[in-house]
mmCIF file of N, CA and C in Angstrom:
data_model
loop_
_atom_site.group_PDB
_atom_site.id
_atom_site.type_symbol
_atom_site.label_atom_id
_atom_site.label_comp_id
_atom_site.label_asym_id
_atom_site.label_seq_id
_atom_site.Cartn_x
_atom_site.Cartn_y
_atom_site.Cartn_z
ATOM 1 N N UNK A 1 -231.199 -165.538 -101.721
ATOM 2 C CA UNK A 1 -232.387 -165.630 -100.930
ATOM 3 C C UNK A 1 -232.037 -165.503 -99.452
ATOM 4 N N UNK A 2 -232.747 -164.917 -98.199
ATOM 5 C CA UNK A 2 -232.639 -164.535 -97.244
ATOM 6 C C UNK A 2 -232.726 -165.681 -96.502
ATOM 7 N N UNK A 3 -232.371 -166.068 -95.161
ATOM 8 C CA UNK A 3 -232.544 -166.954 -94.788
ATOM 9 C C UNK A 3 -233.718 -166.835 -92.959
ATOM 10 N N UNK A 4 -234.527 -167.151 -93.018
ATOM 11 C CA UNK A 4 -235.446 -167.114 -91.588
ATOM 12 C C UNK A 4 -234.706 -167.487 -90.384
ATOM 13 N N UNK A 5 -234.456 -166.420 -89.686
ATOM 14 C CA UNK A 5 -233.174 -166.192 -88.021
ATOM 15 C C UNK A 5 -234.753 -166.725 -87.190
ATOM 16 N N UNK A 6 -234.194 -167.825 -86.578
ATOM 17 C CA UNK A 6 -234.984 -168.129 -85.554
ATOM 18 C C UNK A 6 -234.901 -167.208 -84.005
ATOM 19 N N UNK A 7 -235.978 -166.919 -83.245
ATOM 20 C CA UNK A 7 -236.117 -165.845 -82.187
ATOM 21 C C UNK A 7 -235.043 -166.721 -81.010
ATOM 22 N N UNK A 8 -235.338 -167.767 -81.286
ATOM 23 C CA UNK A 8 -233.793 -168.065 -80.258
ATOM 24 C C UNK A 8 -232.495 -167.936 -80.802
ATOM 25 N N UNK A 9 -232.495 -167.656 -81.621
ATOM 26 C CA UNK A 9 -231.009 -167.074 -82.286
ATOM 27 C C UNK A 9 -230.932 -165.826 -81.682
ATOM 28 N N UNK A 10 -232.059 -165.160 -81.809
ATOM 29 C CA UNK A 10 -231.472 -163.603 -81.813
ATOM 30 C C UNK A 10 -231.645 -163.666 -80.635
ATOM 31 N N UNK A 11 -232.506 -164.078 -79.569
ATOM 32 C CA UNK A 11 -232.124 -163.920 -78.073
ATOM 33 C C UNK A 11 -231.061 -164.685 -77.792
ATOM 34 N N UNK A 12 -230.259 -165.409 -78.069
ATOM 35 C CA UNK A 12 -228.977 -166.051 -78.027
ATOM 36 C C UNK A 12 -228.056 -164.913 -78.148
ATOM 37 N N UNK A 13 -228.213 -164.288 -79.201
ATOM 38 C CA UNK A 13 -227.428 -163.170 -79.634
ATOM 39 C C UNK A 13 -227.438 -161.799 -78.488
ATOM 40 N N UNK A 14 -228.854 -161.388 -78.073
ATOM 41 C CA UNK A 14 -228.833 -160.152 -77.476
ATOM 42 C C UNK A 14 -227.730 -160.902 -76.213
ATOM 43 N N UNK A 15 -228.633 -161.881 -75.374
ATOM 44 C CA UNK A 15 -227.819 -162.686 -74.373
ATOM 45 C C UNK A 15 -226.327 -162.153 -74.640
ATOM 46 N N UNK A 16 -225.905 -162.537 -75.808
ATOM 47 C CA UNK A 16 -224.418 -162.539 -75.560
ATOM 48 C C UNK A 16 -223.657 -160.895 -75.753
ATOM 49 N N UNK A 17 -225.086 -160.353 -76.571
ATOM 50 C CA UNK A 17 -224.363 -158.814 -76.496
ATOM 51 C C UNK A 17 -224.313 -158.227 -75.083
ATOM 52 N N UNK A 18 -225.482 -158.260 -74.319
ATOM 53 C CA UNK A 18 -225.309 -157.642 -73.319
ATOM 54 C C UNK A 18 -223.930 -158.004 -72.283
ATOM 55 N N UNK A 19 -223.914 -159.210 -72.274
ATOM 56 C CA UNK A 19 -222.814 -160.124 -71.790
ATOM 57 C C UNK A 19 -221.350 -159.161 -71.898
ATOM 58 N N UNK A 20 -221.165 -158.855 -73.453
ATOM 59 C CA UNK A 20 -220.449 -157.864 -73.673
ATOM 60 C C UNK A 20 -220.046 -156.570 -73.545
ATOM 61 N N UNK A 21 -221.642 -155.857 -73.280
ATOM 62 C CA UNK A 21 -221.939 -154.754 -73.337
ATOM 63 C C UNK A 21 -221.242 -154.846 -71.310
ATOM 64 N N UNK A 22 -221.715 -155.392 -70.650
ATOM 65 C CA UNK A 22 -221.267 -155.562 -69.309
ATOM 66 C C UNK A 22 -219.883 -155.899 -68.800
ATOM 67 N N UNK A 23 -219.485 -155.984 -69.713
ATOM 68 C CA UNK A 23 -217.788 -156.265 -70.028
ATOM 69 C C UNK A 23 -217.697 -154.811 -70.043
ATOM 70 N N UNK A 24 -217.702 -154.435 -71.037
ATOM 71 C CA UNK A 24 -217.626 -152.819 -71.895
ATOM 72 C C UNK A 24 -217.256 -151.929 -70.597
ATOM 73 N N UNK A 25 -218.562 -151.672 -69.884
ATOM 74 C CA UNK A 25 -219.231 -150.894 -68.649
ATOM 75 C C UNK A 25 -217.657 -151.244 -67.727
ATOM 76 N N UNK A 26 -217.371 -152.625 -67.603
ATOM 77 C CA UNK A 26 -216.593 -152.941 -66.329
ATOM 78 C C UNK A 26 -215.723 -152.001 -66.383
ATOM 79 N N UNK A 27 -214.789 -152.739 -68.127
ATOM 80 C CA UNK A 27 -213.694 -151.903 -68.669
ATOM 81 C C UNK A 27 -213.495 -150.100 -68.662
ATOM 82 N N UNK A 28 -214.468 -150.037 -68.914
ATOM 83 C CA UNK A 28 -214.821 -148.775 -69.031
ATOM 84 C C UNK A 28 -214.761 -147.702 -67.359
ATOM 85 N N UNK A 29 -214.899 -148.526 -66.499
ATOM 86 C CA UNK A 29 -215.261 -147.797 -65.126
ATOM 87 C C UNK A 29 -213.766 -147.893 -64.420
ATOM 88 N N UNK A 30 -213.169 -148.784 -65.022
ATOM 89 C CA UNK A 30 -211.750 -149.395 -64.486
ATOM 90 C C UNK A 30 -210.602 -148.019 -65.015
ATOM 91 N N UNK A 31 -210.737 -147.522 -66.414
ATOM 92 C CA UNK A 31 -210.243 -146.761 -66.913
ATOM 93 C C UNK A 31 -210.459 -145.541 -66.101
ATOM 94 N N UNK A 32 -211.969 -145.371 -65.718
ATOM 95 C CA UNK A 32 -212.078 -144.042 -65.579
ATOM 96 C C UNK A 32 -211.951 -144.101 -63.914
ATOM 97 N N UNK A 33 -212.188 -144.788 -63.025
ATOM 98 C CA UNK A 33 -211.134 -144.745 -61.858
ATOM 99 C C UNK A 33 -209.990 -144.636 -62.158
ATOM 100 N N UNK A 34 -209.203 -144.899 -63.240
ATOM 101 C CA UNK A 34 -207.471 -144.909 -62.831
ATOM 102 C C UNK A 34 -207.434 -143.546 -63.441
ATOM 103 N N UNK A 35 -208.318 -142.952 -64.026
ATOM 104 C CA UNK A 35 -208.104 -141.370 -64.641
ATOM 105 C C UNK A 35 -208.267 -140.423 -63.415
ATOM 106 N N UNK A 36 -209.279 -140.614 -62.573
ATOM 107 C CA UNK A 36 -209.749 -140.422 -61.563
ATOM 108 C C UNK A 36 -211.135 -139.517 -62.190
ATOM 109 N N UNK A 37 -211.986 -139.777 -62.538
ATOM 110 C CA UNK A 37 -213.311 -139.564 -62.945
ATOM 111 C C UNK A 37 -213.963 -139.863 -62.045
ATOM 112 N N UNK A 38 -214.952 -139.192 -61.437
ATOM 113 C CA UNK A 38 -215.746 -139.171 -60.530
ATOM 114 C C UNK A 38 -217.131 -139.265 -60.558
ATOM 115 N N UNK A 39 -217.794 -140.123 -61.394
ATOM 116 C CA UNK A 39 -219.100 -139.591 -61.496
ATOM 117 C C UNK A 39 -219.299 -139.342 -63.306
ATOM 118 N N UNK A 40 -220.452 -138.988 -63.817
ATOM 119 C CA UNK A 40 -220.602 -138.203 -64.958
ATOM 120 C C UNK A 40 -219.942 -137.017 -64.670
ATOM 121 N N UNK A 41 -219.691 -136.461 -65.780
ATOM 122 C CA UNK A 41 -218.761 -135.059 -66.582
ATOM 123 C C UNK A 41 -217.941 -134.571 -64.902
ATOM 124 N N UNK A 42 -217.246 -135.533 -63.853
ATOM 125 C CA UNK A 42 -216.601 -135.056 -62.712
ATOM 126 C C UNK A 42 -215.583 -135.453 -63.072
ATOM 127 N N UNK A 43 -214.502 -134.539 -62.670
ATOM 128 C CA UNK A 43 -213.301 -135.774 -63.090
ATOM 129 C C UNK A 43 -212.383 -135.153 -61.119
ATOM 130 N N UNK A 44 -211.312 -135.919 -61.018
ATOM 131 C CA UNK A 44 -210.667 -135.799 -59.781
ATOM 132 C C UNK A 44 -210.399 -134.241 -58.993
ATOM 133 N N UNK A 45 -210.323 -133.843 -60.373
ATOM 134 C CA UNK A 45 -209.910 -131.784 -60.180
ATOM 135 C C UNK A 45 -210.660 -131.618 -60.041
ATOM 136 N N UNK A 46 -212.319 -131.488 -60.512
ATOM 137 C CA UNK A 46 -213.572 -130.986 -60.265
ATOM 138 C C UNK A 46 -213.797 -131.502 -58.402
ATOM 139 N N UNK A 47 -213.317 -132.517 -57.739
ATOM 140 C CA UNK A 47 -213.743 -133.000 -56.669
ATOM 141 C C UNK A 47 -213.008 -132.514 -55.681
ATOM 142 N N UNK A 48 -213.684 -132.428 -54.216
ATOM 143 C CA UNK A 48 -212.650 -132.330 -53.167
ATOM 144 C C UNK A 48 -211.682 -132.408 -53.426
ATOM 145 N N UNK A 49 -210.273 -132.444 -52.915
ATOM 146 C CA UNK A 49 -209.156 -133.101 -52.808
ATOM 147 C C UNK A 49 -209.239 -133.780 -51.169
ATOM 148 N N UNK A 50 -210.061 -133.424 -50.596
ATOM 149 C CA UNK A 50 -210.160 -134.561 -49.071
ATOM 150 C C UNK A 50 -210.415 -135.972 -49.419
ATOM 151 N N UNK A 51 -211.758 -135.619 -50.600
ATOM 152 C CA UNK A 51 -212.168 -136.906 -51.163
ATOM 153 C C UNK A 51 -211.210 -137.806 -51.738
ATOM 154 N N UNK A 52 -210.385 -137.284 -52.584
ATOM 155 C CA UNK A 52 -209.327 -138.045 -53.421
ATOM 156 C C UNK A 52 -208.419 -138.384 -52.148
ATOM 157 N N UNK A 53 -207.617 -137.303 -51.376
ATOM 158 C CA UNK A 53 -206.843 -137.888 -50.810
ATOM 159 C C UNK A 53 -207.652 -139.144 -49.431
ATOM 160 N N UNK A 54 -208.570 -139.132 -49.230
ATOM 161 C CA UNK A 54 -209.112 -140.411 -48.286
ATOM 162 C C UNK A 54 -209.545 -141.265 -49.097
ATOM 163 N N UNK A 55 -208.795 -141.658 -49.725
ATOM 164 C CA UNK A 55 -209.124 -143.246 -50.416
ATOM 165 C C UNK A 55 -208.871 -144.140 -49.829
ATOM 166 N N UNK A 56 -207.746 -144.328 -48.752
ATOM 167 C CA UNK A 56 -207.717 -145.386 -48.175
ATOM 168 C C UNK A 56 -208.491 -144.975 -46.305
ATOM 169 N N UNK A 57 -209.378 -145.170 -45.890
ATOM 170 C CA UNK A 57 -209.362 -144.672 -44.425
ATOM 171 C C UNK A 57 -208.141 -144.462 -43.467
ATOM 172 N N UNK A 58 -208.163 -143.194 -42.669
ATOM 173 C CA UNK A 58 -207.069 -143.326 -41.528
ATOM 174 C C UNK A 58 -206.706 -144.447 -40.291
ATOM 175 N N UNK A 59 -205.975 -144.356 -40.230
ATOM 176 C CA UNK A 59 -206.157 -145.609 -38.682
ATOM 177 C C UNK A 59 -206.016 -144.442 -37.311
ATOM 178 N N UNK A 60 -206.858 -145.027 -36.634
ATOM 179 C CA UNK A 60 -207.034 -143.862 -35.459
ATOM 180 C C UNK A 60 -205.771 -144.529 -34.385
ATOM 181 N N UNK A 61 -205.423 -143.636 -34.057
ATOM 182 C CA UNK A 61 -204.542 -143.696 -32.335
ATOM 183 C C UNK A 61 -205.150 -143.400 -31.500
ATOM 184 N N UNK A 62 -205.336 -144.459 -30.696
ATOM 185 C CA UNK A 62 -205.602 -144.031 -28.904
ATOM 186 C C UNK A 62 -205.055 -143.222 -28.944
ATOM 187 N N UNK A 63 -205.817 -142.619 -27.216
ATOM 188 C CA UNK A 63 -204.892 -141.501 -26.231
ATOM 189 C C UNK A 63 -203.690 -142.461 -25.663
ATOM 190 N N UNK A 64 -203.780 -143.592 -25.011
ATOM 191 C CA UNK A 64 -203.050 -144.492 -24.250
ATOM 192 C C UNK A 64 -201.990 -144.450 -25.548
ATOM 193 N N UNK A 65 -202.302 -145.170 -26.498
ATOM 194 C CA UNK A 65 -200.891 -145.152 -27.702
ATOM 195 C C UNK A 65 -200.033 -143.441 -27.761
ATOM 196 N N UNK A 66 -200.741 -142.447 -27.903
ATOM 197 C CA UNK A 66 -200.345 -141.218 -28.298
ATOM 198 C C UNK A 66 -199.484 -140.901 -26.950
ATOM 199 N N UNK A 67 -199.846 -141.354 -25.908
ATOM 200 C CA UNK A 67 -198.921 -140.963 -24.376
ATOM 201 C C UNK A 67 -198.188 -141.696 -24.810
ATOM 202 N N UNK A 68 -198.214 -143.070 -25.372
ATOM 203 C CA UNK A 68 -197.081 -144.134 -25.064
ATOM 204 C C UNK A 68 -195.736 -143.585 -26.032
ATOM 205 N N UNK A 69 -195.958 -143.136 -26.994
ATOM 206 C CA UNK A 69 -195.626 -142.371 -28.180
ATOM 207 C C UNK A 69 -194.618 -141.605 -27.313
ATOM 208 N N UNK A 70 -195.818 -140.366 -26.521
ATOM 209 C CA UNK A 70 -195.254 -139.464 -26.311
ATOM 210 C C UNK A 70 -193.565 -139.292 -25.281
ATOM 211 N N UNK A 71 -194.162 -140.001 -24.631
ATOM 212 C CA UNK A 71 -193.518 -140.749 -23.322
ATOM 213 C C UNK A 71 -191.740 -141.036 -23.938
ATOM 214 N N UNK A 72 -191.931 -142.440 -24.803
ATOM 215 C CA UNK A 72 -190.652 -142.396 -25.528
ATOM 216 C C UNK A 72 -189.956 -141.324 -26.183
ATOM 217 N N UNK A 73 -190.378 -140.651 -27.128
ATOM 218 C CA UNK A 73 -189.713 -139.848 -27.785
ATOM 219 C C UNK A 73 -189.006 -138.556 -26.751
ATOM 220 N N UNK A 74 -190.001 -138.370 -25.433
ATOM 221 C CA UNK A 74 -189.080 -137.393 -24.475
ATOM 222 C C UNK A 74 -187.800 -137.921 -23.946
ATOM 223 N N UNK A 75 -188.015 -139.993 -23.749
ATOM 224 C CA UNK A 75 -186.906 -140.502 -22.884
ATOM 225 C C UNK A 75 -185.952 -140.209 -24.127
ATOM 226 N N UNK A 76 -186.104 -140.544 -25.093
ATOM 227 C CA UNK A 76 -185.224 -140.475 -26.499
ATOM 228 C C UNK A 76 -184.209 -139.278 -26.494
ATOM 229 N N UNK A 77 -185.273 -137.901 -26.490
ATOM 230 C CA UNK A 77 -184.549 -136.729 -26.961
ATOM 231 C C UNK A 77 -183.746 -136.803 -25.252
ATOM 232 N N UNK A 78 -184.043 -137.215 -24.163
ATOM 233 C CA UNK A 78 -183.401 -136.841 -22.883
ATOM 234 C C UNK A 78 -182.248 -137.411 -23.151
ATOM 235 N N UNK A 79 -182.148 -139.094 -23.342
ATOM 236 C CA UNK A 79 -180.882 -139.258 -23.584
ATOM 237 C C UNK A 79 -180.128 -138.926 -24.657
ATOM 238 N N UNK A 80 -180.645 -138.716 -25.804
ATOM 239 C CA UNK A 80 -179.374 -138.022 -26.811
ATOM 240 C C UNK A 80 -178.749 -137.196 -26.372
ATOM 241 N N UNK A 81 -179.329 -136.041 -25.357
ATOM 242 C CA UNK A 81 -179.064 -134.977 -25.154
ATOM 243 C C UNK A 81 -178.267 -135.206 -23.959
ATOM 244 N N UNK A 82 -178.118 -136.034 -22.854
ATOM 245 C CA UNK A 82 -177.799 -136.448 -21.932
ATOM 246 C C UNK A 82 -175.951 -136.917 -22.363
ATOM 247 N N UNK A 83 -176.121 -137.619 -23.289
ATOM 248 C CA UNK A 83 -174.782 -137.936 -23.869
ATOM 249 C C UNK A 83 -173.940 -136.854 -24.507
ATOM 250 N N UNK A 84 -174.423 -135.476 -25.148
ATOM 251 C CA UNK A 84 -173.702 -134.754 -25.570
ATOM 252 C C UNK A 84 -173.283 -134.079 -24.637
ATOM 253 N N UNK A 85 -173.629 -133.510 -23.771
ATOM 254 C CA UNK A 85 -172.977 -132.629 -23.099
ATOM 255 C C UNK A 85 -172.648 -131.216 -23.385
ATOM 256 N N UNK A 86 -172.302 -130.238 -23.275
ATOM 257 C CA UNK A 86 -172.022 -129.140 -23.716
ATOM 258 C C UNK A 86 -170.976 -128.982 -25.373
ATOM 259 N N UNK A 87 -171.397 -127.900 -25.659
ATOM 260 C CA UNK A 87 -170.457 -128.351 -27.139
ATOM 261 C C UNK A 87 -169.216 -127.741 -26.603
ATOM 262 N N UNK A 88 -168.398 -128.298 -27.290
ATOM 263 C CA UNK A 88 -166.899 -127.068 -27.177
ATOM 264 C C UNK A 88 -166.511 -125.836 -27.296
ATOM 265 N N UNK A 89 -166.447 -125.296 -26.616
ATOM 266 C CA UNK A 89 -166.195 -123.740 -26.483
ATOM 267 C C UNK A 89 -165.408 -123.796 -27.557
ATOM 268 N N UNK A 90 -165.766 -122.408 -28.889
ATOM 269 C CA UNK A 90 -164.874 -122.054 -29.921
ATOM 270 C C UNK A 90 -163.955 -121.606 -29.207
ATOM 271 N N UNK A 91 -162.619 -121.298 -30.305
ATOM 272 C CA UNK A 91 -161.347 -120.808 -29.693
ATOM 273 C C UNK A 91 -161.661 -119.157 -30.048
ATOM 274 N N UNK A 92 -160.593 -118.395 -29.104
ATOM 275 C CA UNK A 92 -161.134 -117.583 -29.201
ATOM 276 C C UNK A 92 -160.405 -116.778 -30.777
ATOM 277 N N UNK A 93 -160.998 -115.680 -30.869
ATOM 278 C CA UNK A 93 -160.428 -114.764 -32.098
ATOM 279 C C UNK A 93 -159.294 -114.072 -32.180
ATOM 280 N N UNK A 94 -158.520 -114.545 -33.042
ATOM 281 C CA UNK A 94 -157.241 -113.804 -33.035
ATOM 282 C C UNK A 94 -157.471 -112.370 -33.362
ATOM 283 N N UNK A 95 -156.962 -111.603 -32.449
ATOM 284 C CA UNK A 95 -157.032 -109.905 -32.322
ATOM 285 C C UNK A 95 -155.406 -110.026 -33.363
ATOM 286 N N UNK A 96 -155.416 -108.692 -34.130
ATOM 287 C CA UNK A 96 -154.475 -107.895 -34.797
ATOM 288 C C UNK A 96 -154.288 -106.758 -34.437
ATOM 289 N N UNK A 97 -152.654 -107.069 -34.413
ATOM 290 C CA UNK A 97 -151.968 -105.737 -33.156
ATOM 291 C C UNK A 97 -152.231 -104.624 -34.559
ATOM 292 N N UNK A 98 -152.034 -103.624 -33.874
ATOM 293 C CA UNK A 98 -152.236 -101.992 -34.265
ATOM 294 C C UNK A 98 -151.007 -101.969 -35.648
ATOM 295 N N UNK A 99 -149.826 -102.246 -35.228
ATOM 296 C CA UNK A 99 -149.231 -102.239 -36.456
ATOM 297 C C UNK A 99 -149.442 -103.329 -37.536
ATOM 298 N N UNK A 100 -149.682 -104.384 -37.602
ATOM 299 C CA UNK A 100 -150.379 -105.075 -38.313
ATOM 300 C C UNK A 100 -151.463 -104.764 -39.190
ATOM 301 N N UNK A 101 -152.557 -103.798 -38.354
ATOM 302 C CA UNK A 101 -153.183 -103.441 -39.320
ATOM 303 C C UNK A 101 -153.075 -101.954 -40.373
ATOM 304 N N UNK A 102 -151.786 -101.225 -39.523
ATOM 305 C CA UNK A 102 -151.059 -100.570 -40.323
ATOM 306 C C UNK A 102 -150.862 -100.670 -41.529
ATOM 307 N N UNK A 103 -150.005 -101.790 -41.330
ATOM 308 C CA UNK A 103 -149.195 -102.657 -42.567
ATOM 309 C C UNK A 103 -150.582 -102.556 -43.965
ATOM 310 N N UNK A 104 -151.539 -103.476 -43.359
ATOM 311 C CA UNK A 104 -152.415 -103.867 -44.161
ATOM 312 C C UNK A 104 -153.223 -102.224 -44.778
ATOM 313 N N UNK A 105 -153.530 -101.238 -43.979
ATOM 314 C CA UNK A 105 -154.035 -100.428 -44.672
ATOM 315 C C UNK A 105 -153.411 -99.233 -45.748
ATOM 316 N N UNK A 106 -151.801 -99.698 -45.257
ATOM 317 C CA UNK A 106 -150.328 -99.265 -46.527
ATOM 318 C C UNK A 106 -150.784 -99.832 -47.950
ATOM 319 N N UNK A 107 -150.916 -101.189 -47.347
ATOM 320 C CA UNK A 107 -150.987 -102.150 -48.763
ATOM 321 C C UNK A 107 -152.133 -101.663 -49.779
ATOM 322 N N UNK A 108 -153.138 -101.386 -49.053
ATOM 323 C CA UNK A 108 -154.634 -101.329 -49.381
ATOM 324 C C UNK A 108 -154.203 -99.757 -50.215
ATOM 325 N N UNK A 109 -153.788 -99.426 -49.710
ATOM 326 C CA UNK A 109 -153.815 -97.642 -50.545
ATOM 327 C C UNK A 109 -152.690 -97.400 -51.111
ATOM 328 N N UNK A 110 -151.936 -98.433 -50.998
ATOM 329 C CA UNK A 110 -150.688 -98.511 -52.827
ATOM 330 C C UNK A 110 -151.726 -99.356 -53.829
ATOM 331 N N UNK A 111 -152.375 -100.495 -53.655
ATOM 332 C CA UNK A 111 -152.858 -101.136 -54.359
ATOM 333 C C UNK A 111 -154.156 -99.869 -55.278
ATOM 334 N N UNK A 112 -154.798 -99.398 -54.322
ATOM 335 C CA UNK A 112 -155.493 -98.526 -54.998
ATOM 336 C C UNK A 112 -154.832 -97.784 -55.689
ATOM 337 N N UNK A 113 -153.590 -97.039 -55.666
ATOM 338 C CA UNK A 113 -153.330 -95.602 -56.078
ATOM 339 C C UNK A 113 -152.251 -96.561 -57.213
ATOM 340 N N UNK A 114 -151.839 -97.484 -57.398
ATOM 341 C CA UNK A 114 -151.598 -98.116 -58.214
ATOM 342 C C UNK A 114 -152.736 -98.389 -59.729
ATOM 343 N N UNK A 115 -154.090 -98.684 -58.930
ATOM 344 C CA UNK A 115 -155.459 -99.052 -60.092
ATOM 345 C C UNK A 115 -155.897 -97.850 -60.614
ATOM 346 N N UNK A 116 -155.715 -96.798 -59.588
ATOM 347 C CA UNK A 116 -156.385 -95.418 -60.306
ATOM 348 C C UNK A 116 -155.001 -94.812 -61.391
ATOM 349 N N UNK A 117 -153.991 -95.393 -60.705
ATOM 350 C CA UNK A 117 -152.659 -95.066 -61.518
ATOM 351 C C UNK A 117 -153.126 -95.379 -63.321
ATOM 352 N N UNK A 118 -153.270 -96.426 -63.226
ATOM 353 C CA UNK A 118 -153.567 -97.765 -64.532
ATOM 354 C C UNK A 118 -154.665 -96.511 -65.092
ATOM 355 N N UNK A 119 -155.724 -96.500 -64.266
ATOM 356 C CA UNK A 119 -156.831 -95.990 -65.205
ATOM 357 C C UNK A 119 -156.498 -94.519 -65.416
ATOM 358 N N UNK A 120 -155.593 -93.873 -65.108
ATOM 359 C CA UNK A 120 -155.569 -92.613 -65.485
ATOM 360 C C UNK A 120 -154.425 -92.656 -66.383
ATOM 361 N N UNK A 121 -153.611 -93.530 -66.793
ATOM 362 C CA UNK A 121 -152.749 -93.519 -67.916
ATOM 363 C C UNK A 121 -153.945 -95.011 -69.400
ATOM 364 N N UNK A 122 -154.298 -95.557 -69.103
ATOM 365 C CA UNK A 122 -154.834 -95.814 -70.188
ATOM 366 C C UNK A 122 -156.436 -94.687 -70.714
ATOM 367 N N UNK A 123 -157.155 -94.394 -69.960
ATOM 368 C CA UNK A 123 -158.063 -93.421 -70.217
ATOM 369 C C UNK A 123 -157.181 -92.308 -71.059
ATOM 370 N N UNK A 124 -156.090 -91.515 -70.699
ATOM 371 C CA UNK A 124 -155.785 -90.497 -71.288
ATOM 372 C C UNK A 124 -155.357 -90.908 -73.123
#
């Protein structure tokens, strides 16, 4: 046999569904911010990317800060630069006397006539 649900039961009940149902929604919105969902059927790719990337606001700089800024970083680069001084002159290039490179272009054309040597006795 069925038993008679009194109407404060069941409004007890909706009470606590919605209760739930508002849970649900929270959960639910929490997810889809960390997906980056934007809206119905938007998701982060569909949106600006100005939008996404200004999530947190900029902090503005004065002019007075941006001189003050500026100001240092010239005394900065003055003195780094102030302390180096000129770099060291490289040394200069060793020149090769005339017979020297004699020598070397002897070597260069036995070595060749040596390789074409090789390839014309294994080819045959």
């Amino acid at each position: 046999m069925r038993r008679q649900i009194d109407n404060s039961i069941l409004e007890m009940a909706l009470v606590g569904y919605n209760a739930k149902l508002d849970e649900v929604i929270q959960k639910m919105a929490d997810i889809e911010r960390q997906l980056g969902v934007r809206g119905k059927g938007t998701t982060a790719a569909a949106a600006p990317a100005s939008a996404v990337a200004s999530a947190k606001p900029r902090r503005k700089l004065s002019a007075a800060g941006k001189k003050a800024i500026r100001e240092a970083l010239k005394k900065r680069w003055a003195a780094f630069h102030a302390q180096g001084g000129k770099a060291a002159a490289r040394p200069a290039k060793r020149t090769m006397s005339p017979a020297a490179k004699a020598r070397l272009a002897a070597n260069l054309a036995k070595a060749r006539a040596a390789k074409a040597s090789k390839r014309a006795t294994q080819g045959a």
